[in-house]
Amino acid sequence: MSATTDDRPELRVRDREVLLSVTDLYVHYGNIAAVKGVTLAVGTGEIVTLIGSNGAGKSTTLRTISGLIRPRRGDVVYRGSSIAALPGHRIVAAGICHSPEGRRIFPRMTVRENLDLGAYLRRDAAGVTADLDRVLDLFPRLKERIDQKAGTLSGGEQQMLAVGRALMGDPTLLLLDEPSMGLAPVLVDLIFDTIRTIRDQGTTVLLVEQNALAALRVADYAYVLESGTLKLEGPARDLAKDEEVTRAYLGG
Amino acid sequence: MSQTAEAHAPRSRSLPAPRVLLEKATGLGLVAILGLWLVVQLVRTPERFAGALVEGVNVGAIYALIALGYTLVYGIIELINFSHGDLFMLSTVLGAFVVITVFGATSPTLGGFGVLALGLVVTMTLAATVNVAAERLAYRRLRKAPKLAPLITAVGLSFVYQWGGVRTNGSGQKTWDSLLGDSGFTVAGISVPWSMVLVTGVTIPLLMLMMWIVQNTRQGKAMRATAQDQDAARLMGIDVDRTIAFTFAVGGALAGAAGVLYLQTVENTRWDAGFRLGLYAFTAAVLGGIGRLDGAVLGGFLIGIIQNLNDSGMLPFGQKWSQTVVFTILIMLMVFRPEGLLGRPTTEKV
Ligand SMILES: Nc1ncnc2c1ncn2[C@@H]1O[C@H](COP(=O)(O)OP(=O)(O)O)[C@@H](O)[C@H]1O
Ligand SMILES: [Mg+2]
């Protein structure tokens, strides 16, 4: 934890403290390699995006950071210590909350119960109440549906719930996996605006997206993943102008 | 996938096909005929009818306790724990050992009830421990294996428990005295055994405590979340392994209580007692809707009552047919309402 005062070069990235770093990560499903040697870093206060086409290994990378899958090789270091061998619940306790692909809300619980579960590990009742207000301010639609079963929400509302639930854990680092998936364009804009707000309120964000254009617009830095390996990285603004990226991912 | 379709599809109802209507009508018709028959019996011999109800509630309480063990475990890891009935049987033997062999409590004195309470606590603790050990040593490593593997393991454990029963209780039936014996009292012409007061007096608070734990405590919330989506539960910070172990502990403890109470009413046990009781309790769990706690309780009492109505001649089949009646109900339910009485009309759990 001395990382906060250390200024060795490997502990800083893009003029910020490194909050999370993934080094030479290999993840397999059975014998199939899904992630092959990915290295990336997220600095405190950044929005970093991980883009790439379907099947590139983006979700697998996030699931490994969260401890849902074990890497075969490589390391995940968070605030200066390795979390690669920790069980998922310990990683949440360390301050990493994950809004997973496909939303994965608890359909037979109410919106309120889902949000409460997001704060499962927290003991600061006052802080939880404050965060509930904050989440309901970010997503007023959830307030209207607070006592409704989550399974009866529309896709967009479920997505808001998944993001809101992750925020209820008061994360230091928020992992978002395709928060814009299947949403109407208006809602996509709302979600991306909200991601910026969340960062401005002090949470670091690692954002996985297939909607590369929107992701590059909101992010500070981007990594492009292809078939499990890093293809490209750079400041999001530069990548948005990069011809190769535009051709491959932005339909330009 | 479009968001509106996804949100509303499960709720939309199209008009049922004629075949479904026919099936429904047949099912309801059969239930109506049996119901009518019962009403006739109630009018003709109200005392015997009430007596059968009392007995039915008595054994139904025990079925409910065992059924909860099936439904809890199924709800959380979708395993039909075939060895659960045999865990109940081991509990009857263990309960007899503590209450009678060690303390010799066979009369309804203050000390006798104290010993019984102690026997309950010890047996519930040990049955919970055995169930947790089974999860830790066997089922946990099979969680990602094909479903048949843990199922076969459960059948194997069932033999292990039965062997334990033979070693401790012998290969024949053993009779154990209860505290209350046949004593009872009469209200409005209906004789009520004291043992029934004891059984329901212990069972109902236990059931209420369990429901409360699952609905209101942190641990209960973790159980419900884990039952719905294990990975999502992990992402909430829930220790999924510990939550599953806790669920096995609760199921085991209830089987332990059922074992001690069973001995107080039936007064005998044998190494294969878990087979029939387990099957009845499993039927109860399925009848109520497997994975549903309230369903298991409802199913337990229903099976107990139906069985006793038949035993006492209130149904037109005769005592020899009681088991057949119970399993016919199960089969009919599988045909007409496979999700159980309180279950959702989908394949979802808990
Ligand atoms: N549970 C799984 N079992 C086997 N293979 C998987 C599993 N999940 C993902 N994969 C495979 O791993 C690769 C990467 O998947 P994923 O990380 O989901 O990609 P992305 O999120 O970038 O679309 C894909 O080839 C996918 O088919
Ligand atoms: Mg993905």
XYZ file of C-alpha atoms and ligand atoms in Angstrom:
630
model
C 0.000 0.000 0.000
C 3.064 2.258 0.011
C 2.362 2.729 -3.673
C 0.564 5.968 -2.926
C 3.744 7.756 -1.921
C 6.136 5.888 -4.181
C 7.079 7.432 -7.464
C 9.067 4.673 -9.079
C 8.263 4.846 -12.788
C 6.482 1.468 -12.924
C 4.038 2.670 -10.303
C 2.973 5.607 -12.390
C 1.158 5.654 -15.685
C 0.316 8.674 -17.810
C 1.315 10.934 -14.930
C -1.008 9.212 -12.496
C -0.653 6.607 -9.794
C -1.311 3.109 -11.076
C -4.509 1.799 -9.487
C -4.670 -1.486 -11.378
C -2.186 -3.219 -13.582
C -2.540 -6.432 -15.518
C 0.694 -7.991 -16.707
C 1.173 -10.702 -19.307
C -2.208 -12.225 -18.556
C -3.152 -15.616 -20.020
C -6.639 -17.014 -19.409
C -7.963 -20.311 -20.735
C -11.360 -21.996 -20.923
C -10.372 -25.632 -20.840
C -7.740 -25.813 -23.535
C -8.903 -22.767 -25.419
C -6.917 -19.609 -24.786
C -9.226 -16.597 -24.535
C -6.651 -14.058 -23.351
C -3.050 -14.368 -24.504
C -0.537 -12.081 -22.876
C -2.533 -8.931 -22.149
C -0.786 -6.100 -20.309
C -2.594 -2.935 -19.322
C -2.700 -0.294 -16.627
C -5.385 1.930 -15.175
C -4.412 5.150 -13.408
C -6.351 6.594 -10.486
C -9.136 8.839 -11.717
C -9.009 7.715 -15.334
C -11.618 6.263 -17.614
C -9.800 3.536 -19.499
C -11.593 1.589 -22.185
C -10.944 -1.856 -23.546
C -12.423 -2.192 -27.015
C -12.430 -4.930 -29.616
C -14.803 -7.071 -31.586
C -16.950 -9.885 -30.228
C -14.889 -12.740 -28.779
C -11.707 -10.683 -28.440
C -11.373 -11.541 -24.737
C -12.615 -8.312 -23.169
C -15.118 -9.877 -20.781
C -12.657 -12.609 -19.907
C -10.145 -9.956 -18.871
C -12.701 -8.266 -16.603
C -13.854 -11.577 -15.154
C -10.259 -12.413 -14.315
C -9.721 -9.072 -12.582
C -12.864 -9.766 -10.496
C -11.673 -13.222 -9.515
C -14.435 -15.137 -11.314
C -11.802 -16.954 -13.380
C -8.197 -17.742 -12.472
C -5.467 -16.733 -14.907
C -3.147 -19.451 -16.165
C -0.262 -17.020 -16.194
C 0.386 -13.398 -15.434
C -0.621 -11.139 -12.613
C -3.262 -8.648 -11.594
C -1.956 -6.010 -9.207
C -4.327 -3.637 -7.443
C -3.007 -0.819 -5.235
C 0.366 -2.451 -5.153
C -0.609 -6.005 -4.214
C -1.484 -9.015 -6.288
C -5.156 -9.992 -6.322
C -4.847 -12.749 -8.910
C -5.292 -15.513 -6.336
C -7.994 -13.870 -4.214
C -11.570 -15.207 -4.267
C -14.149 -12.908 -5.837
C -15.670 -11.671 -2.591
C -12.280 -10.506 -1.299
C -11.733 -8.511 -4.466
C -15.043 -6.725 -3.944
C -13.963 -6.032 -0.381
C -10.798 -4.438 -1.776
C -12.918 -1.920 -3.689
C -13.423 -3.340 -7.186
C -17.056 -3.570 -8.298
C -18.102 -5.113 -11.575
C -21.225 -4.564 -13.626
C -21.059 -7.727 -15.716
C -21.914 -8.491 -19.307
C -25.571 -9.355 -19.689
C -26.472 -7.321 -16.576
C -26.923 -10.342 -14.296
C -29.334 -8.595 -11.978
C -31.303 -10.779 -9.548
C -34.596 -11.054 -11.436
C -36.747 -12.317 -8.570
C -35.698 -9.582 -6.186
C -36.940 -6.025 -6.184
C -34.893 -3.117 -7.474
C -34.274 -2.092 -3.878
C -33.091 -5.557 -2.866
C -30.721 -5.613 -5.842
C -29.265 -2.264 -4.834
C -28.989 -3.398 -1.210
C -27.031 -6.447 -2.338
C -24.620 -4.136 -4.123
C -23.778 -2.792 -0.674
C -23.607 -6.286 0.859
C -20.154 -5.858 2.390
C -20.616 -2.332 3.652
C -21.142 -1.543 7.322
C -21.523 2.230 7.055
C -25.311 2.551 7.032
C -25.201 6.310 6.543
C -22.873 5.998 3.570
C -25.102 3.326 2.026
C -28.165 5.552 2.353
C -26.270 8.436 0.778
C -25.127 6.221 -2.103
C -28.650 4.934 -2.632
C -29.807 8.539 -3.014
C -26.935 9.197 -5.377
C -27.728 6.175 -7.552
C -31.419 7.079 -7.653
C -30.425 10.615 -8.663
C -28.277 9.243 -11.471
C -31.083 6.930 -12.602
C -34.474 8.428 -11.665
C -36.173 5.588 -13.560
C -35.010 3.201 -10.870
C -36.623 5.350 -8.204
C -39.999 4.955 -9.901
C -39.571 1.193 -9.986
C -37.896 0.711 -6.628
C -40.306 -1.943 -5.330
C -40.787 -3.727 -8.629
C -39.205 -7.136 -9.309
C -36.022 -6.547 -11.293
C -36.964 -9.237 -13.808
C -39.913 -7.130 -14.962
C -37.764 -4.108 -15.875
C -37.014 -3.215 -19.481
C -33.550 -3.956 -20.829
C -32.437 -0.359 -20.401
C -33.706 -0.205 -16.834
C -31.965 -3.478 -16.037
C -28.734 -2.018 -17.353
C -29.145 1.044 -15.131
C -29.798 -1.290 -12.230
C -26.646 -3.295 -12.974
C -24.533 -0.128 -13.029
C -26.301 1.301 -9.992
C -25.845 -1.944 -8.086
C -22.107 -1.872 -8.769
C -21.971 1.748 -7.580
C -23.678 0.761 -4.318
C -20.475 -1.029 -3.383
C -18.761 2.391 -3.258
C -16.029 1.173 -5.615
C -12.575 2.632 -5.980
C -12.451 0.932 -9.361
C -15.606 0.295 -11.369
C -15.545 -2.351 -14.084
C -18.276 -1.914 -16.691
C -18.860 -4.618 -19.287
C -20.802 -3.347 -22.300
C -23.157 -1.042 -20.422
C -24.635 0.164 -23.715
C -25.498 -3.289 -25.055
C -28.980 -3.542 -26.531
C -29.983 -0.032 -25.506
C -31.873 2.556 -27.512
C -29.617 5.447 -28.698
C -31.048 7.911 -26.163
C -30.211 5.545 -23.357
C -26.712 4.932 -24.725
C -26.020 8.665 -24.441
C -27.450 8.700 -20.928
C -25.248 5.787 -19.860
C -22.081 7.358 -21.242
C -22.902 10.723 -19.665
C -23.407 8.906 -16.414
C -20.032 7.158 -16.719
C -18.372 10.568 -16.960
C -20.336 11.785 -13.934
C -19.293 8.729 -11.964
C -15.646 9.420 -12.735
C -16.017 13.085 -11.845
C -17.419 11.966 -8.491
C -14.134 10.156 -7.843
C -14.427 6.608 -9.147
C -11.903 5.156 -11.580
C -13.529 3.330 -14.482
C -12.403 0.447 -16.682
C -14.945 0.267 -19.485
C -15.350 -2.622 -21.905
C -17.277 -1.761 -25.053
C -18.103 -2.961 -28.512
C -19.491 0.487 -29.240
C -15.948 1.781 -29.807
C -16.936 5.211 -31.052
C -18.898 6.094 -27.936
C -16.286 4.519 -25.669
C -13.425 6.487 -27.231
C -15.405 9.675 -26.820
C -15.785 9.231 -23.078
C -12.449 7.550 -22.221
C -9.013 9.017 -21.511
C -7.020 6.065 -22.706
C -7.853 2.983 -24.749
C -6.595 -0.511 -25.389
C -7.657 -2.426 -28.481
C -7.943 -6.168 -28.069
C -8.043 -8.680 -30.891
C -8.230 -12.475 -30.520
C -6.914 -12.308 -26.976
C -3.938 -10.049 -27.610
C -3.439 -6.295 -27.493
C -3.419 -4.826 -30.940
C -3.034 -1.152 -30.139
C -3.162 1.338 -27.331
C -3.106 5.057 -26.930
C -4.934 8.150 -25.751
C -8.578 7.746 -26.686
C -8.593 10.976 -28.690
C -5.714 9.763 -30.877
C -7.226 6.335 -31.432
C -10.505 7.875 -32.499
C -8.554 9.557 -35.327
C -6.386 6.544 -36.129
C -7.156 5.216 -39.603
C -6.663 1.576 -38.743
C -8.956 1.777 -35.742
C -11.543 3.700 -37.652
C -11.575 1.132 -40.421
C -11.647 -1.924 -38.170
C -13.919 -0.849 -35.329
C -15.711 2.324 -36.159
C -17.101 1.268 -39.501
C -15.252 4.165 -41.185
C -32.472 -9.093 -28.533
C -34.945 -6.294 -28.175
C -35.415 -4.959 -24.703
C -39.185 -4.836 -24.741
C -39.501 -8.429 -25.904
C -37.155 -9.576 -23.205
C -38.960 -7.674 -20.483
C -42.455 -8.734 -21.312
C -42.183 -12.165 -22.882
C -42.278 -14.134 -19.606
C -45.468 -12.415 -18.535
C -47.420 -12.514 -21.756
C -50.135 -15.138 -21.894
C -51.593 -16.478 -25.096
C -54.869 -18.390 -25.095
C -54.309 -21.950 -23.862
C -54.689 -24.712 -26.416
C -57.792 -26.963 -26.157
C -55.615 -29.873 -25.031
C -54.336 -27.833 -22.093
C -57.875 -26.867 -21.160
C -58.926 -30.498 -21.266
C -56.017 -31.498 -19.043
C -56.886 -28.727 -16.593
C -60.528 -29.784 -16.538
C -59.607 -33.421 -15.931
C -57.255 -32.475 -13.107
C -59.741 -30.178 -11.443
C -62.486 -32.761 -11.929
C -60.498 -35.437 -10.108
C -59.662 -33.054 -7.266
C -63.337 -32.068 -7.052
C -64.520 -35.689 -6.830
C -62.030 -36.461 -4.053
C -62.991 -33.245 -2.287
C -66.659 -34.159 -2.448
C -65.908 -37.605 -1.069
C -64.044 -36.036 1.831
C -66.967 -33.730 2.592
C -69.299 -36.728 2.719
C -66.937 -38.473 5.157
C -66.651 -35.356 7.244
C -70.423 -35.224 7.640
C -70.785 -38.945 8.309
C -67.952 -39.419 10.827
C -66.695 -35.998 11.885
C -64.649 -37.327 14.828
C -62.695 -39.869 12.854
C -62.151 -37.286 10.160
C -60.767 -34.790 12.662
C -58.628 -37.485 14.244
C -57.095 -38.226 10.858
C -56.413 -34.526 10.358
C -54.633 -34.332 13.719
C -52.461 -37.332 12.884
C -51.834 -35.894 9.437
C -50.599 -32.608 10.831
C -48.361 -34.549 13.183
C -46.505 -36.539 10.521
C -46.867 -33.690 8.055
C -44.755 -31.506 10.325
C -41.985 -34.076 10.148
C -42.303 -34.376 6.378
C -42.102 -30.600 6.142
C -38.874 -30.489 8.142
C -37.258 -33.079 5.860
C -38.740 -31.588 2.700
C -37.072 -28.267 3.511
C -33.680 -29.962 3.388
C -34.384 -31.175 -0.143
C -35.752 -27.881 -1.309
C -33.025 -25.703 0.253
C -30.244 -27.683 -1.372
C -32.050 -27.949 -4.681
C -32.785 -24.239 -4.599
C -29.178 -23.268 -4.175
C -27.219 -25.768 -6.287
C -29.912 -27.656 -8.213
C -28.946 -30.937 -6.627
C -31.531 -33.501 -5.602
C -29.811 -34.689 -2.458
C -30.887 -38.324 -2.441
C -29.040 -39.016 0.794
C -31.141 -36.536 2.767
C -33.692 -39.121 3.924
C -30.860 -41.247 5.264
C -29.422 -38.285 7.125
C -32.840 -38.077 8.772
C -32.614 -41.784 9.649
C -29.174 -41.281 11.208
C -30.712 -38.478 13.237
C -33.365 -40.784 14.654
C -30.617 -43.162 15.793
C -28.480 -40.380 17.170
C -31.454 -38.796 18.922
C -32.314 -42.133 20.547
C -28.714 -42.531 21.659
C -28.575 -39.132 23.345
C -32.063 -39.034 24.814
C -32.478 -42.660 25.889
C -29.181 -44.550 25.898
C -27.172 -41.772 27.536
C -29.758 -39.985 29.662
C -32.540 -42.570 29.897
C -35.240 -39.984 29.436
C -38.504 -41.847 28.822
C -40.976 -40.031 31.039
C -42.583 -36.606 30.765
C -40.767 -34.994 33.666
C -39.081 -31.623 33.646
C -35.738 -33.407 33.407
C -37.084 -35.526 30.557
C -37.967 -32.473 28.529
C -34.624 -30.900 29.360
C -32.897 -33.988 27.998
C -35.116 -33.905 24.929
C -34.153 -30.283 24.297
C -30.510 -31.226 24.698
C -31.018 -34.172 22.343
C -32.534 -31.805 19.785
C -29.613 -29.417 19.987
C -26.969 -32.159 19.810
C -28.673 -34.022 16.976
C -29.337 -30.869 14.954
C -25.725 -29.806 15.360
C -24.337 -33.181 14.350
C -26.700 -33.628 11.397
C -25.757 -30.129 10.220
C -22.092 -31.033 10.559
C -22.509 -34.244 8.581
C -24.379 -32.395 5.816
C -21.750 -29.639 5.654
C -18.986 -32.250 5.549
C -20.733 -34.004 2.656
C -20.883 -30.701 0.803
C -17.293 -29.817 1.586
C -15.808 -33.224 0.763
C -18.022 -34.410 -2.065
C -20.465 -32.004 -3.679
C -18.236 -28.925 -3.745
C -15.676 -30.447 -6.052
C -18.463 -31.671 -8.321
C -20.141 -28.306 -8.667
C -18.897 -27.820 -12.202
C -19.192 -31.492 -13.154
C -22.109 -32.836 -15.225
C -25.269 -32.989 -13.084
C -25.250 -36.781 -12.986
C -21.988 -36.849 -10.981
C -23.264 -35.169 -7.788
C -26.525 -37.113 -8.137
C -24.714 -40.461 -8.143
C -22.573 -39.206 -5.274
C -25.726 -38.499 -3.290
C -26.967 -42.028 -3.936
C -23.578 -43.330 -2.784
C -23.713 -41.258 0.389
C -27.155 -42.640 1.016
C -25.604 -46.130 1.226
C -22.874 -44.827 3.524
C -25.472 -43.369 5.898
C -27.524 -46.575 5.786
C -24.434 -48.548 6.655
C -23.941 -46.142 9.553
C -27.515 -46.888 10.596
C -26.965 -50.654 10.498
C -23.753 -50.375 12.496
C -25.325 -48.266 15.218
C -28.948 -49.391 15.329
C -28.600 -52.964 14.090
C -30.117 -54.605 11.053
C -33.600 -54.927 12.513
C -36.143 -52.481 13.813
C -35.476 -51.098 17.283
C -38.154 -49.728 19.553
C -37.435 -46.703 21.714
C -39.779 -45.309 24.351
C -40.959 -41.766 23.936
C -41.445 -39.234 26.689
C -45.170 -38.899 26.256
C -46.163 -42.376 25.094
C -49.800 -42.695 24.069
C -51.047 -40.088 26.511
C -53.289 -37.400 25.180
C -56.409 -35.372 25.807
C -59.812 -34.981 24.218
C -61.351 -31.808 22.860
C -64.828 -31.913 21.373
C -64.640 -35.648 20.988
C -61.339 -35.553 19.136
C -58.443 -37.232 20.872
C -55.195 -35.369 20.535
C -51.951 -37.084 21.543
C -49.577 -34.962 23.617
C -46.780 -35.988 21.268
C -48.514 -34.036 18.551
C -48.461 -30.918 20.680
C -44.751 -31.515 21.197
C -44.021 -32.057 17.498
C -45.944 -29.060 16.241
C -44.743 -26.981 19.183
C -41.155 -27.540 18.103
C -41.704 -27.618 14.355
C -43.707 -24.458 13.836
C -41.250 -22.125 15.620
C -38.401 -23.823 13.723
C -40.129 -23.271 10.404
C -40.852 -19.662 11.251
C -37.277 -19.079 12.345
C -36.018 -20.520 9.088
C -38.326 -18.428 6.935
C -37.254 -15.376 8.889
C -33.571 -16.152 8.389
C -34.018 -16.516 4.649
C -36.222 -13.443 4.246
C -34.575 -10.975 6.581
C -31.008 -11.735 7.569
C -27.842 -10.905 5.669
C -27.102 -14.606 5.428
C -30.573 -15.206 4.006
C -30.095 -12.528 1.384
C -26.803 -14.129 0.438
C -28.629 -17.469 0.097
C -31.275 -16.014 -2.189
C -28.717 -14.183 -4.306
C -26.546 -17.278 -4.620
C -29.576 -19.335 -5.615
C -30.406 -16.917 -8.419
C -26.940 -16.317 -9.870
C -23.710 -17.530 -8.275
C -21.320 -15.334 -10.234
C -23.452 -12.253 -9.719
C -23.521 -13.096 -5.998
C -19.711 -13.240 -5.991
C -19.616 -9.806 -7.589
C -21.671 -8.493 -4.660
C -18.963 -9.681 -2.291
C -20.863 -12.764 -1.147
C -18.748 -15.729 -0.111
C -20.587 -18.266 -2.244
C -18.841 -21.343 -0.827
C -19.688 -20.325 2.708
C -23.274 -19.528 1.745
C -23.769 -22.951 0.177
C -22.226 -24.600 3.230
C -24.605 -22.619 5.448
C -27.552 -23.842 3.387
C -26.460 -27.444 3.889
C -26.098 -26.732 7.605
C -29.672 -25.447 7.863
C -31.033 -28.404 5.871
C -29.075 -30.853 8.020
C -30.224 -29.240 11.263
C -33.865 -29.520 10.212
C -33.375 -33.198 9.356
C -31.817 -33.599 12.801
C -34.862 -32.066 14.467
C -37.142 -34.248 12.350
C -35.245 -37.356 13.481
C -35.636 -36.598 17.184
C -39.316 -35.676 16.835
C -40.077 -38.720 14.691
C -38.818 -40.996 17.418
C -41.034 -39.215 19.937
C -44.144 -40.103 17.928
C -43.310 -43.322 16.084
C -41.118 -44.848 18.820
C -39.076 -47.044 16.517
C -36.518 -46.769 13.787
C -34.547 -48.915 11.373
C -31.634 -48.401 9.007
C -34.000 -48.038 6.047
C -36.438 -45.618 7.712
C -34.975 -42.813 5.631
C -36.054 -44.379 2.382
C -39.815 -44.104 2.797
C -39.743 -40.881 4.798
C -37.251 -39.360 2.383
C -39.413 -40.280 -0.559
C -42.502 -38.790 1.095
C -40.624 -35.625 1.978
C -39.182 -35.359 -1.504
C -42.691 -35.765 -2.889
C -43.794 -33.005 -0.537
C -41.032 -30.723 -1.816
C -41.998 -31.382 -5.426
C -45.701 -31.037 -4.622
C -45.152 -27.553 -3.183
C -42.730 -26.567 -5.940
C -39.124 -27.631 -5.453
C -36.909 -24.735 -4.446
C -39.794 -22.999 -2.660
C -39.567 -22.998 1.119
C -43.258 -22.295 1.696
C -43.998 -24.974 -0.911
C -42.069 -27.592 1.038
C -43.997 -26.773 4.212
C -47.348 -26.828 2.433
C -46.433 -30.037 0.613
C -45.317 -31.708 3.855
C -48.572 -30.999 5.655
C -50.661 -31.932 2.602
C -48.946 -35.289 2.147
C -49.224 -36.026 5.864
C -52.930 -35.186 5.882
C -53.760 -37.056 2.665
C -51.884 -40.118 3.854
C -53.708 -40.137 7.186
C -57.113 -39.471 5.669
C -56.532 -42.532 3.542
C -55.117 -44.593 6.420
C -58.268 -43.971 8.418
C -60.647 -44.786 5.601
C -61.657 -41.247 4.762
C -60.598 -41.800 1.156
C -62.073 -44.633 -0.888
C -58.846 -46.605 -1.335
C -58.066 -48.379 1.925
C -54.977 -48.249 4.105
C -52.910 -50.610 1.957
C -53.017 -48.055 -0.812
C -51.709 -45.042 1.091
C -48.304 -45.038 -0.563
C -49.896 -45.531 -3.945
C -52.198 -42.593 -3.313
C -49.304 -40.344 -2.362
C -47.270 -41.222 -5.425
C -50.278 -41.052 -7.713
C -50.686 -37.496 -6.529
C -47.064 -36.861 -7.393
C -47.496 -38.315 -10.870
C -50.695 -36.401 -11.511
C -49.028 -33.224 -10.389
C -46.125 -33.831 -12.739
C -48.627 -34.139 -15.555
C -50.949 -31.259 -14.708
C -48.717 -28.827 -12.841
C -45.057 -29.795 -13.119
C -43.862 -26.634 -11.363
C -45.642 -27.630 -8.136
C -48.437 -25.884 -6.256
C -46.500 -22.727 -5.420
C -43.809 -22.945 -8.104
C -43.475 -20.597 -11.033
C -44.555 -21.927 -14.418
C -40.941 -21.977 -15.649
C -37.829 -23.966 -14.900
C -36.462 -21.292 -12.585
C -35.391 -22.123 -9.059
C -35.970 -20.613 -5.590
N -17.495 -19.825 -20.511
C -16.742 -19.987 -21.634
N -16.361 -21.220 -22.021
C -15.602 -21.404 -23.124
N -15.191 -20.419 -23.906
C -15.550 -19.162 -23.585
C -16.335 -18.885 -22.431
N -16.534 -17.558 -22.350
C -15.886 -17.024 -23.419
N -15.299 -17.997 -24.163
C -14.496 -17.781 -25.356
O -13.411 -16.944 -25.035
C -13.195 -15.985 -26.030
C -13.267 -14.598 -25.441
O -14.565 -14.361 -24.981
P -15.002 -13.010 -24.247
O -13.991 -12.690 -23.237
O -16.395 -13.176 -23.807
O -14.918 -11.981 -25.447
P -15.526 -10.512 -25.569
O -16.039 -10.109 -24.247
O -14.394 -9.694 -26.048
O -16.626 -10.610 -26.574
C -14.243 -16.235 -27.103
O -13.640 -16.994 -28.127
C -15.285 -17.022 -26.406
O -15.918 -17.909 -27.292
Mg -17.964 -9.656 -23.768
